Amino acid sequence: MRVNRILLSSALIVVALVIQVSVLARLHLPGAVPDLLLLTVLGLALVYGHVGGALVGFAAGLLADLAPPADHAAGRYALVLCVIGYLAGLAKPENGRLKSATGPMVVVVAAAIGTTLLYAGVGALVGDTAARHVGLGSLLFTAALYDLLLAPFVVPGIMALARRAENDPLAETNAAAKSADISSGWLSSGTGLKIGGQRGGLGSLKTKARTRTARVGRIKGVKRL
């Protein structure tokens, strides 16, 4: 990942985690808790693609596993968000622009349900049965509902910031310089002429022309005599 991607992703993940732990988790809503961290990962994955989404998801999940008041095994949420980030990155538009909001909303609902199922499944493997006492059906419904209501205020902004960070003027300048080098190399290889040797070539042509002119002058002088 590029440096600008790492810096932006780290800042957004930290801010999302702080807001989720200090604000959203204290709302005491029925069922699940709005997952701002998940929405942040989705917004970045839709811009960075499946590889970037997997890396961002793993880092965000690992930070959530280690940050208090986490009461589950470390690496559990990191695995879940890594898989979700990878799958969400597969839905990245080819040209980087979204034609409508339907696609991202579908991704949000699928990610909310998938995150809840994966988290509960991994918890069942390690012996955590907390989801059974709360009710998996209510968790799925409330997680999808809360994330869907929060997504329009989070995902577009995250995607806009990520796209703006991708438009690095230094990278564009370097790309233009590389294209200029490639163009000059293509011209020199295609024509068989070297840019540095063009002056020498013109000089040799002028010398040959002068020699021919002198020869013609001599011949004409001989004929006149």
PDB file of N, CA and C in Angstrom, residues 41-94:
ATOM      1  N   VAL A  41     -14.281   0.558   6.810  1.00  0.00           N
ATOM      2  CA  VAL A  41     -13.581  -0.458   6.019  1.00  0.00           C
ATOM      3  C   VAL A  41     -14.251  -0.621   4.657  1.00  0.00           C
ATOM      4  N   LEU A  42     -15.572  -0.600   4.622  1.00  0.00           N
ATOM      5  CA  LEU A  42     -16.291  -0.752   3.358  1.00  0.00           C
ATOM      6  C   LEU A  42     -16.004   0.417   2.415  1.00  0.00           C
ATOM      7  N   GLY A  43     -16.020   1.638   2.955  1.00  0.00           N
ATOM      8  CA  GLY A  43     -15.745   2.808   2.124  1.00  0.00           C
ATOM      9  C   GLY A  43     -14.348   2.769   1.518  1.00  0.00           C
ATOM     10  N   LEU A  44     -13.367   2.335   2.299  1.00  0.00           N
ATOM     11  CA  LEU A  44     -11.999   2.241   1.793  1.00  0.00           C
ATOM     12  C   LEU A  44     -11.850   1.087   0.809  1.00  0.00           C
ATOM     13  N   ALA A  45     -12.527  -0.024   1.080  1.00  0.00           N
ATOM     14  CA  ALA A  45     -12.418  -1.190   0.199  1.00  0.00           C
ATOM     15  C   ALA A  45     -13.022  -0.915  -1.174  1.00  0.00           C
ATOM     16  N   LEU A  46     -14.076  -0.106  -1.226  1.00  0.00           N
ATOM     17  CA  LEU A  46     -14.698   0.221  -2.507  1.00  0.00           C
ATOM     18  C   LEU A  46     -13.819   1.120  -3.375  1.00  0.00           C
ATOM     19  N   VAL A  47     -12.782   1.701  -2.794  1.00  0.00           N
ATOM     20  CA  VAL A  47     -11.847   2.535  -3.549  1.00  0.00           C
ATOM     21  C   VAL A  47     -10.523   1.806  -3.775  1.00  0.00           C
ATOM     22  N   TYR A  48     -10.025   1.091  -2.764  1.00  0.00           N
ATOM     23  CA  TYR A  48      -8.726   0.445  -2.846  1.00  0.00           C
ATOM     24  C   TYR A  48      -8.754  -0.939  -3.482  1.00  0.00           C
ATOM     25  N   GLY A  49      -9.933  -1.550  -3.565  1.00  0.00           N
ATOM     26  CA  GLY A  49     -10.007  -2.881  -4.141  1.00  0.00           C
ATOM     27  C   GLY A  49      -9.910  -3.976  -3.091  1.00  0.00           C
ATOM     28  N   HIS A  50      -9.849  -5.238  -3.562  1.00  0.00           N
ATOM     29  CA  HIS A  50      -9.934  -6.373  -2.641  1.00  0.00           C
ATOM     30  C   HIS A  50      -8.675  -6.531  -1.790  1.00  0.00           C
ATOM     31  N   VAL A  51      -7.490  -6.279  -2.370  1.00  0.00           N
ATOM     32  CA  VAL A  51      -6.258  -6.423  -1.588  1.00  0.00           C
ATOM     33  C   VAL A  51      -6.167  -5.333  -0.522  1.00  0.00           C
ATOM     34  N   GLY A  52      -6.388  -4.084  -0.931  1.00  0.00           N
ATOM     35  CA  GLY A  52      -6.382  -3.002   0.043  1.00  0.00           C
ATOM     36  C   GLY A  52      -7.481  -3.145   1.074  1.00  0.00           C
ATOM     37  N   GLY A  53      -8.652  -3.616   0.645  1.00  0.00           N
ATOM     38  CA  GLY A  53      -9.745  -3.822   1.594  1.00  0.00           C
ATOM     39  C   GLY A  53      -9.419  -4.877   2.628  1.00  0.00           C
ATOM     40  N   ALA A  54      -8.754  -5.960   2.211  1.00  0.00           N
ATOM     41  CA  ALA A  54      -8.371  -7.015   3.158  1.00  0.00           C
ATOM     42  C   ALA A  54      -7.350  -6.501   4.173  1.00  0.00           C
ATOM     43  N   LEU A  55      -6.375  -5.728   3.708  1.00  0.00           N
ATOM     44  CA  LEU A  55      -5.360  -5.192   4.618  1.00  0.00           C
ATOM     45  C   LEU A  55      -5.958  -4.184   5.595  1.00  0.00           C
ATOM     46  N   VAL A  56      -6.802  -3.305   5.081  1.00  0.00           N
ATOM     47  CA  VAL A  56      -7.447  -2.320   5.956  1.00  0.00           C
ATOM     48  C   VAL A  56      -8.369  -3.012   6.952  1.00  0.00           C
ATOM     49  N   GLY A  57      -9.128  -4.006   6.484  1.00  0.00           N
ATOM     50  CA  GLY A  57     -10.019  -4.736   7.384  1.00  0.00           C
ATOM     51  C   GLY A  57      -9.270  -5.462   8.478  1.00  0.00           C
ATOM     52  N   PHE A  58      -8.150  -6.087   8.135  1.00  0.00           N
ATOM     53  CA  PHE A  58      -7.371  -6.789   9.157  1.00  0.00           C
ATOM     54  C   PHE A  58      -6.819  -5.821  10.194  1.00  0.00           C
ATOM     55  N   ALA A  59      -6.281  -4.690   9.736  1.00  0.00           N
ATOM     56  CA  ALA A  59      -5.730  -3.710  10.675  1.00  0.00           C
ATOM     57  C   ALA A  59      -6.818  -3.126  11.570  1.00  0.00           C
ATOM     58  N   ALA A  60      -7.978  -2.817  10.989  1.00  0.00           N
ATOM     59  CA  ALA A  60      -9.074  -2.256  11.783  1.00  0.00           C
ATOM     60  C   ALA A  60      -9.598  -3.269  12.793  1.00  0.00           C
ATOM     61  N   GLY A  61      -9.772  -4.511  12.359  1.00  0.00           N
ATOM     62  CA  GLY A  61     -10.250  -5.537  13.281  1.00  0.00           C
ATOM     63  C   GLY A  61      -9.275  -5.833  14.397  1.00  0.00           C
ATOM     64  N   LEU A  62      -7.979  -5.849  14.069  1.00  0.00           N
ATOM     65  CA  LEU A  62      -6.979  -6.108  15.112  1.00  0.00           C
ATOM     66  C   LEU A  62      -6.944  -4.982  16.133  1.00  0.00           C
ATOM     67  N   LEU A  63      -7.093  -3.756  15.665  1.00  0.00           N
ATOM     68  CA  LEU A  63      -7.135  -2.632  16.601  1.00  0.00           C
ATOM     69  C   LEU A  63      -8.369  -2.707  17.491  1.00  0.00           C
ATOM     70  N   ALA A  64      -9.497  -3.129  16.919  1.00  0.00           N
ATOM     71  CA  ALA A  64     -10.709  -3.281  17.724  1.00  0.00           C
ATOM     72  C   ALA A  64     -10.574  -4.436  18.717  1.00  0.00           C
ATOM     73  N   ASP A  65      -9.831  -5.469  18.346  1.00  0.00           N
ATOM     74  CA  ASP A  65      -9.623  -6.592  19.266  1.00  0.00           C
ATOM     75  C   ASP A  65      -8.772  -6.197  20.471  1.00  0.00           C
ATOM     76  N   LEU A  66      -7.830  -5.284  20.252  1.00  0.00           N
ATOM     77  CA  LEU A  66      -6.906  -4.912  21.320  1.00  0.00           C
ATOM     78  C   LEU A  66      -7.387  -3.712  22.135  1.00  0.00           C
ATOM     79  N   ALA A  67      -8.277  -2.913  21.554  1.00  0.00           N
ATOM     80  CA  ALA A  67      -8.738  -1.713  22.259  1.00  0.00           C
ATOM     81  C   ALA A  67      -9.762  -2.082  23.328  1.00  0.00           C
ATOM     82  N   PRO A  68      -9.695  -1.454  24.505  1.00  0.00           N
ATOM     83  CA  PRO A  68     -10.725  -1.694  25.522  1.00  0.00           C
ATOM     84  C   PRO A  68     -12.036  -1.059  25.086  1.00  0.00           C
ATOM     85  N   PRO A  69     -13.177  -1.600  25.496  1.00  0.00           N
ATOM     86  CA  PRO A  69     -13.378  -2.715  26.436  1.00  0.00           C
ATOM     87  C   PRO A  69     -13.590  -4.060  25.735  1.00  0.00           C
ATOM     88  N   ALA A  70     -12.727  -4.453  24.817  1.00  0.00           N
ATOM     89  CA  ALA A  70     -12.862  -5.723  24.105  1.00  0.00           C
ATOM     90  C   ALA A  70     -12.761  -6.888  25.089  1.00  0.00           C
ATOM     91  N   ASP A  71     -13.724  -7.822  24.986  1.00  0.00           N
ATOM     92  CA  ASP A  71     -13.758  -8.962  25.899  1.00  0.00           C
ATOM     93  C   ASP A  71     -13.713 -10.292  25.151  1.00  0.00           C
ATOM     94  N   HIS A  72     -13.172 -10.284  23.930  1.00  0.00           N
ATOM     95  CA  HIS A  72     -13.096 -11.504  23.136  1.00  0.00           C
ATOM     96  C   HIS A  72     -11.638 -11.778  22.766  1.00  0.00           C
ATOM     97  N   ALA A  73     -11.421 -12.929  22.161  1.00  0.00           N
ATOM     98  CA  ALA A  73     -10.056 -13.319  21.800  1.00  0.00           C
ATOM     99  C   ALA A  73      -9.495 -12.387  20.729  1.00  0.00           C
ATOM    100  N   ALA A  74      -8.224 -12.043  20.887  1.00  0.00           N
ATOM    101  CA  ALA A  74      -7.572 -11.169  19.918  1.00  0.00           C
ATOM    102  C   ALA A  74      -7.442 -11.876  18.573  1.00  0.00           C
ATOM    103  N   GLY A  75      -7.753 -11.156  17.530  1.00  0.00           N
ATOM    104  CA  GLY A  75      -7.696 -11.711  16.186  1.00  0.00           C
ATOM    105  C   GLY A  75      -9.035 -12.167  15.648  1.00  0.00           C
ATOM    106  N   ARG A  76     -10.036 -12.211  16.484  1.00  0.00           N
ATOM    107  CA  ARG A  76     -11.357 -12.689  16.054  1.00  0.00           C
ATOM    108  C   ARG A  76     -12.013 -11.690  15.104  1.00  0.00           C
ATOM    109  N   TYR A  77     -12.079 -10.446  15.512  1.00  0.00           N
ATOM    110  CA  TYR A  77     -12.697  -9.436  14.650  1.00  0.00           C
ATOM    111  C   TYR A  77     -11.777  -9.076  13.480  1.00  0.00           C
ATOM    112  N   ALA A  78     -10.466  -9.240  13.676  1.00  0.00           N
ATOM    113  CA  ALA A  78      -9.529  -8.985  12.580  1.00  0.00           C
ATOM    114  C   ALA A  78      -9.761  -9.956  11.427  1.00  0.00           C
ATOM    115  N   LEU A  79     -10.009 -11.224  11.751  1.00  0.00           N
ATOM    116  CA  LEU A  79     -10.298 -12.215  10.715  1.00  0.00           C
ATOM    117  C   LEU A  79     -11.598 -11.886   9.995  1.00  0.00           C
ATOM    118  N   VAL A  80     -12.604 -11.477  10.764  1.00  0.00           N
ATOM    119  CA  VAL A  80     -13.913 -11.169  10.174  1.00  0.00           C
ATOM    120  C   VAL A  80     -13.811  -9.980   9.221  1.00  0.00           C
ATOM    121  N   LEU A  81     -13.206  -8.897   9.669  1.00  0.00           N
ATOM    122  CA  LEU A  81     -13.116  -7.704   8.828  1.00  0.00           C
ATOM    123  C   LEU A  81     -12.158  -7.898   7.653  1.00  0.00           C
ATOM    124  N   CYS A  82     -11.181  -8.766   7.811  1.00  0.00           N
ATOM    125  CA  CYS A  82     -10.285  -9.060   6.690  1.00  0.00           C
ATOM    126  C   CYS A  82     -11.055  -9.731   5.556  1.00  0.00           C
ATOM    127  N   VAL A  83     -11.895 -10.685   5.898  1.00  0.00           N
ATOM    128  CA  VAL A  83     -12.713 -11.368   4.888  1.00  0.00           C
ATOM    129  C   VAL A  83     -13.735 -10.411   4.281  1.00  0.00           C
ATOM    130  N   ILE A  84     -14.394  -9.624   5.124  1.00  0.00           N
ATOM    131  CA  ILE A  84     -15.402  -8.684   4.633  1.00  0.00           C
ATOM    132  C   ILE A  84     -14.767  -7.614   3.744  1.00  0.00           C
ATOM    133  N   GLY A  85     -13.599  -7.102   4.142  1.00  0.00           N
ATOM    134  CA  GLY A  85     -12.916  -6.105   3.330  1.00  0.00           C
ATOM    135  C   GLY A  85     -12.497  -6.655   1.973  1.00  0.00           C
ATOM    136  N   TYR A  86     -12.068  -7.907   1.955  1.00  0.00           N
ATOM    137  CA  TYR A  86     -11.688  -8.526   0.680  1.00  0.00           C
ATOM    138  C   TYR A  86     -12.906  -8.670  -0.233  1.00  0.00           C
ATOM    139  N   LEU A  87     -14.005  -9.169   0.309  1.00  0.00           N
ATOM    140  CA  LEU A  87     -15.208  -9.366  -0.501  1.00  0.00           C
ATOM    141  C   LEU A  87     -15.802  -8.033  -0.957  1.00  0.00           C
ATOM    142  N   ALA A  88     -15.770  -7.030  -0.088  1.00  0.00           N
ATOM    143  CA  ALA A  88     -16.293  -5.720  -0.480  1.00  0.00           C
ATOM    144  C   ALA A  88     -15.428  -5.084  -1.557  1.00  0.00           C
ATOM    145  N   GLY A  89     -14.116  -5.325  -1.510  1.00  0.00           N
ATOM    146  CA  GLY A  89     -13.238  -4.785  -2.531  1.00  0.00           C
ATOM    147  C   GLY A  89     -13.485  -5.357  -3.908  1.00  0.00           C
ATOM    148  N   LEU A  90     -14.068  -6.553  -3.974  1.00  0.00           N
ATOM    149  CA  LEU A  90     -14.406  -7.140  -5.272  1.00  0.00           C
ATOM    150  C   LEU A  90     -15.525  -6.374  -5.969  1.00  0.00           C
ATOM    151  N   ALA A  91     -16.310  -5.620  -5.199  1.00  0.00           N
ATOM    152  CA  ALA A  91     -17.386  -4.808  -5.773  1.00  0.00           C
ATOM    153  C   ALA A  91     -16.925  -3.424  -6.192  1.00  0.00           C
ATOM    154  N   LYS A  92     -15.614  -3.178  -6.195  1.00  0.00           N
ATOM    155  CA  LYS A  92     -15.082  -1.881  -6.607  1.00  0.00           C
ATOM    156  C   LYS A  92     -15.433  -1.608  -8.065  1.00  0.00           C
ATOM    157  N   PRO A  93     -15.961  -0.433  -8.387  1.00  0.00           N
ATOM    158  CA  PRO A  93     -16.264  -0.112  -9.789  1.00  0.00           C
ATOM    159  C   PRO A  93     -14.996  -0.091 -10.633  1.00  0.00           C
ATOM    160  N   GLU A  94     -15.121  -0.458 -11.902  1.00  0.00           N
ATOM    161  CA  GLU A  94     -13.962  -0.521 -12.779  1.00  0.00           C
ATOM    162  C   GLU A  94     -13.335   0.857 -13.004  1.00  0.00           C
TER     163      GLU A  94
END
